[in-house]
PDB file of C-alpha atoms in Angstrom:
ATOM      1  CA  MET A 222      -0.091   0.087   0.119  1.00  0.00           C
ATOM      2  CA  LYS A 223       1.137   3.395  -1.123  1.00  0.00           C
ATOM      3  CA  PRO A 224       2.100   5.744   1.978  1.00  0.00           C
ATOM      4  CA  ILE A 225      -0.133   8.890   2.192  1.00  0.00           C
ATOM      5  CA  ARG A 226       2.239  11.798   1.599  1.00  0.00           C
ATOM      6  CA  THR A 227       1.398  15.015   3.628  1.00  0.00           C
ATOM      7  CA  TRP A 228       3.278  18.264   2.811  1.00  0.00           C
ATOM      8  CA  ILE A 229       3.398  20.797   5.484  1.00  0.00           C
ATOM      9  CA  LEU A 230       3.695  24.396   4.425  1.00  0.00           C
ATOM     10  CA  ILE A 231       5.119  26.403   7.320  1.00  0.00           C
ATOM     11  CA  ALA A 232       5.286  30.140   6.127  1.00  0.00           C
ATOM     12  CA  ASP A 233       5.244  33.810   6.962  1.00  0.00           C
ATOM     13  CA  GLY A 234       5.732  36.968   4.905  1.00  0.00           C
ATOM     14  CA  SER A 235       9.288  36.494   3.765  1.00  0.00           C
ATOM     15  CA  ARG A 236      10.139  32.824   4.338  1.00  0.00           C
ATOM     16  CA  ALA A 237       8.543  29.709   3.762  1.00  0.00           C
ATOM     17  CA  ARG A 238       9.539  25.652   4.140  1.00  0.00           C
ATOM     18  CA  ILE A 239       7.883  22.480   3.192  1.00  0.00           C
ATOM     19  CA  VAL A 240       8.230  19.308   5.276  1.00  0.00           C
ATOM     20  CA  LEU A 241       7.065  15.816   4.221  1.00  0.00           C
ATOM     21  CA  ASN A 242       5.417  13.357   6.533  1.00  0.00           C
ATOM     22  CA  GLU A 243       4.897   9.696   4.791  1.00  0.00           C
ATOM     23  CA  GLY A 244       2.947   8.293   7.771  1.00  0.00           C
ATOM     24  CA  PRO A 245       2.959   7.052  11.171  1.00  0.00           C
ATOM     25  CA  GLY A 246       6.651   6.696  12.356  1.00  0.00           C
ATOM     26  CA  LYS A 247       8.030   8.437   9.481  1.00  0.00           C
ATOM     27  CA  GLY A 248       8.644  11.798  11.276  1.00  0.00           C
ATOM     28  CA  LEU A 249       9.088  14.989   9.319  1.00  0.00           C
ATOM     29  CA  LYS A 250      11.476  15.479   6.430  1.00  0.00           C
ATOM     30  CA  PRO A 251      12.635  18.827   4.739  1.00  0.00           C
ATOM     31  CA  VAL A 252      11.477  19.205   1.201  1.00  0.00           C
ATOM     32  CA  ARG A 253      12.098  22.775   0.244  1.00  0.00           C
ATOM     33  CA  ASN A 254      12.877  26.244   1.361  1.00  0.00           C
ATOM     34  CA  PHE A 255      11.747  29.406  -0.027  1.00  0.00           C
ATOM     35  CA  ASP A 256      13.113  32.911   0.756  1.00  0.00           C
ATOM     36  CA  TYR A 257      11.302  36.069  -0.259  1.00  0.00           C
ATOM     37  CA  GLU A 258      13.309  39.259   0.081  1.00  0.00           C
ATOM     38  CA  GLU A 259      10.539  41.584  -0.825  1.00  0.00           C
ATOM     39  CA  GLY A 260       8.431  40.301   2.224  1.00  0.00           C
ATOM     40  CA  ARG A 261      11.048  41.499   4.633  1.00  0.00           C
ATOM     41  CA  THR A 262      11.443  45.183   3.396  1.00  0.00           C
ATOM     42  CA  ALA A 263       9.690  47.496   5.741  1.00  0.00           C
ATOM     43  CA  ALA A 264       6.937  49.970   4.079  1.00  0.00           C
ATOM     44  CA  ARG A 265       9.271  52.883   4.921  1.00  0.00           C
ATOM     45  CA  ASP A 266      12.052  51.549   2.803  1.00  0.00           C
ATOM     46  CA  ILE A 267       9.758  51.015  -0.417  1.00  0.00           C
ATOM     47  CA  MET A 268       7.678  54.216  -0.141  1.00  0.00           C
ATOM     48  CA  ALA A 269       8.586  57.770  -1.056  1.00  0.00           C
ATOM     49  CA  ASP A 270       9.670  60.072   1.987  1.00  0.00           C
ATOM     50  CA  ARG A 271       6.809  62.145   1.449  1.00  0.00           C
ATOM     51  CA  PRO A 272       3.120  61.520   0.189  1.00  0.00           C
ATOM     52  CA  GLY A 273       2.341  63.007  -3.421  1.00  0.00           C
ATOM     53  CA  ARG A 274       0.407  66.297  -3.660  1.00  0.00           C
ATOM     54  CA  THR A 275      -2.873  66.831  -5.404  1.00  0.00           C
ATOM     55  CA  PHE A 276      -5.006  69.703  -6.297  1.00  0.00           C
ATOM     56  CA  ASP A 277      -8.681  70.182  -5.071  1.00  0.00           C
ATOM     57  CA  SER A 278     -11.270  69.343  -7.568  1.00  0.00           C
ATOM     58  CA  SER A 279     -12.524  72.913  -7.105  1.00  0.00           C
ATOM     59  CA  GLY A 280     -10.598  75.818  -5.813  1.00  0.00           C
ATOM     60  CA  PRO A 281      -6.904  76.525  -5.407  1.00  0.00           C
ATOM     61  CA  GLY A 282      -6.194  74.332  -2.535  1.00  0.00           C
ATOM     62  CA  ARG A 283      -3.583  71.413  -2.471  1.00  0.00           C
ATOM     63  CA  HIS A 284      -3.289  68.679  -0.099  1.00  0.00           C
ATOM     64  CA  ALA A 285      -1.197  65.258   0.664  1.00  0.00           C
ATOM     65  CA  MET A 286      -2.447  62.252  -1.052  1.00  0.00           C
ATOM     66  CA  ALA A 287      -3.240  59.132   1.311  1.00  0.00           C
ATOM     67  CA  ASP A 288      -1.373  56.141   0.252  1.00  0.00           C
ATOM     68  CA  SER A 289      -3.732  53.557  -1.304  1.00  0.00           C
ATOM     69  CA  SER A 290      -2.013  50.378  -0.176  1.00  0.00           C
ATOM     70  CA  ASP A 291       0.590  49.014   2.082  1.00  0.00           C
ATOM     71  CA  PRO A 292       3.460  47.952  -0.043  1.00  0.00           C
ATOM     72  CA  THR A 293       4.615  45.218   2.577  1.00  0.00           C
ATOM     73  CA  SER A 294       1.084  43.654   2.393  1.00  0.00           C
ATOM     74  CA  VAL A 295       1.166  43.638  -1.400  1.00  0.00           C
ATOM     75  CA  ALA A 296       4.494  42.102  -1.377  1.00  0.00           C
ATOM     76  CA  GLN A 297       3.481  39.464   1.123  1.00  0.00           C
ATOM     77  CA  THR A 298       0.356  38.711  -1.100  1.00  0.00           C
ATOM     78  CA  ARG A 299       2.712  38.178  -3.936  1.00  0.00           C
ATOM     79  CA  PHE A 300       4.552  35.905  -2.122  1.00  0.00           C
ATOM     80  CA  ALA A 301       1.572  33.869  -1.091  1.00  0.00           C
ATOM     81  CA  VAL A 302       0.196  33.604  -4.505  1.00  0.00           C
ATOM     82  CA  GLN A 303       3.577  32.185  -5.690  1.00  0.00           C
ATOM     83  CA  LEU A 304       3.663  29.515  -2.832  1.00  0.00           C
ATOM     84  CA  ILE A 305       0.043  28.451  -3.864  1.00  0.00           C
ATOM     85  CA  GLN A 306       1.052  28.143  -7.543  1.00  0.00           C
ATOM     86  CA  PHE A 307       3.794  25.971  -6.458  1.00  0.00           C
ATOM     87  CA  LEU A 308       1.683  23.831  -4.452  1.00  0.00           C
ATOM     88  CA  ASP A 309      -1.025  23.666  -6.921  1.00  0.00           C
ATOM     89  CA  LYS A 310       1.518  22.522  -9.493  1.00  0.00           C
ATOM     90  CA  GLU A 311       3.115  20.031  -7.340  1.00  0.00           C
ATOM     91  CA  PHE A 312      -0.287  18.573  -6.170  1.00  0.00           C
ATOM     92  CA  ALA A 313      -1.491  18.258  -9.759  1.00  0.00           C
ATOM     93  CA  ASN A 314       1.812  16.141 -10.384  1.00  0.00           C
ATOM     94  CA  GLY A 315       0.962  13.702  -7.582  1.00  0.00           C
ATOM     95  CA  VAL A 316       3.779  14.622  -5.475  1.00  0.00           C
ATOM     96  CA  PHE A 317       1.712  14.770  -2.287  1.00  0.00           C
ATOM     97  CA  ASP A 318      -1.678  13.692  -1.279  1.00  0.00           C
ATOM     98  CA  ARG A 319      -2.755  16.118   1.500  1.00  0.00           C
ATOM     99  CA  LEU A 320      -1.502  19.567   2.746  1.00  0.00           C
ATOM    100  CA  ILE A 321      -1.459  21.299   6.155  1.00  0.00           C
ATOM    101  CA  LEU A 322      -1.039  25.128   6.207  1.00  0.00           C
ATOM    102  CA  ALA A 323       1.001  26.711   9.389  1.00  0.00           C
ATOM    103  CA  ALA A 324       1.319  30.674   9.285  1.00  0.00           C
ATOM    104  CA  PRO A 325       0.611  33.572  11.452  1.00  0.00           C
ATOM    105  CA  ALA A 326      -3.061  34.754  10.895  1.00  0.00           C
ATOM    106  CA  LYS A 327      -2.477  37.570   8.515  1.00  0.00           C
ATOM    107  CA  PHE A 328      -0.155  35.350   6.237  1.00  0.00           C
ATOM    108  CA  LEU A 329      -2.639  32.455   6.507  1.00  0.00           C
ATOM    109  CA  GLY A 330      -5.402  35.002   5.187  1.00  0.00           C
ATOM    110  CA  TYR A 331      -3.226  35.718   2.197  1.00  0.00           C
ATOM    111  CA  LEU A 332      -2.893  31.912   1.416  1.00  0.00           C
ATOM    112  CA  ARG A 333      -6.509  31.352   1.972  1.00  0.00           C
ATOM    113  CA  ALA A 334      -7.469  33.999  -0.404  1.00  0.00           C
ATOM    114  CA  SER A 335      -5.260  32.515  -3.263  1.00  0.00           C
ATOM    115  CA  ILE A 336      -5.816  28.874  -2.768  1.00  0.00           C
ATOM    116  CA  SER A 337      -7.574  26.874  -5.489  1.00  0.00           C
ATOM    117  CA  LYS A 338     -10.637  24.778  -4.921  1.00  0.00           C
ATOM    118  CA  THR A 339      -8.376  21.635  -5.606  1.00  0.00           C
ATOM    119  CA  LEU A 340      -5.625  22.451  -3.140  1.00  0.00           C
ATOM    120  CA  LYS A 341      -8.237  23.574  -0.555  1.00  0.00           C
ATOM    121  CA  SER A 342     -10.042  19.944  -0.707  1.00  0.00           C
ATOM    122  CA  ALA A 343      -6.586  18.478  -0.062  1.00  0.00           C
ATOM    123  CA  THR A 344      -5.767  20.668   2.926  1.00  0.00           C
ATOM    124  CA  ILE A 345      -6.686  18.730   5.975  1.00  0.00           C
ATOM    125  CA  SER A 346      -5.649  21.400   8.552  1.00  0.00           C
ATOM    126  CA  GLU A 347      -4.447  25.119   9.166  1.00  0.00           C
ATOM    127  CA  LEU A 348      -2.597  26.126  12.028  1.00  0.00           C
ATOM    128  CA  THR A 349      -2.245  29.876  12.852  1.00  0.00           C
ATOM    129  CA  LYS A 350       0.943  29.736  14.327  1.00  0.00           C
ATOM    130  CA  ASP A 351       4.468  31.436  13.442  1.00  0.00           C
ATOM    131  CA  LEU A 352       6.596  28.199  13.251  1.00  0.00           C
ATOM    132  CA  ASN A 353       9.051  29.464  10.995  1.00  0.00           C
ATOM    133  CA  HIS A 354      11.664  30.389  13.560  1.00  0.00           C
ATOM    134  CA  LEU A 355      11.733  26.627  15.004  1.00  0.00           C
ATOM    135  CA  PRO A 356      14.129  23.965  13.997  1.00  0.00           C
ATOM    136  CA  ASP A 357      12.842  21.000  12.207  1.00  0.00           C
ATOM    137  CA  ASP A 358      13.284  18.858  15.291  1.00  0.00           C
ATOM    138  CA  LYS A 359      10.953  20.946  17.331  1.00  0.00           C
ATOM    139  CA  LEU A 360       8.057  20.912  14.709  1.00  0.00           C
ATOM    140  CA  PRO A 361       6.619  17.489  15.459  1.00  0.00           C
ATOM    141  CA  LYS A 362       4.840  18.515  18.628  1.00  0.00           C
ATOM    142  CA  HIS A 363       2.849  21.376  16.889  1.00  0.00           C
ATOM    143  CA  PHE A 364       1.327  18.789  14.568  1.00  0.00           C
ATOM    144  CA  GLU A 365       0.648  15.965  17.139  1.00  0.00           C
ATOM    145  CA  ASP A 366      -3.308  16.778  16.961  1.00  0.00           C
ATOM    146  CA  VAL A 367      -3.556  16.597  13.292  1.00  0.00           C
ATOM    147  CA  LEU A 368      -0.851  13.790  12.171  1.00  0.00           C
ATOM    148  CA  VAL A 369       0.532  10.557  13.911  1.00  0.00           C
ATOM    149  CA  LEU A 370       4.483  11.249  13.517  1.00  0.00           C
TER     150      LEU A 370
END
């Protein structure tokens, strides 16, 4: 009988890694790491020093324009989309059978917004935790409720 391969995506706005579990007693094995430099760049480093200026629609007045988006959020959303596209491709190729997502709340929201129906159906659990700072040997205890490792 073929083992059920579960990929666990552990991600935040600038880094991600995938670990594999192939069934009870098999533990977790590293699969791939992702590094997204743009996700670490602070908004103040991306944006202009001062907001642009605009004229009033009527009259001679001028005022500063408000920023329409947070560049850090935009960059992190892009990273989430790239991760989901990679996972979609690998799932379609039969590389893994099930998926677990682990990310801080905000980034997990970006992943959820990007996920396809097919990949969502393969997702067995989502953990709202930032586990990226943990070494691989400290990860299993965080997935005991979901997987038999």
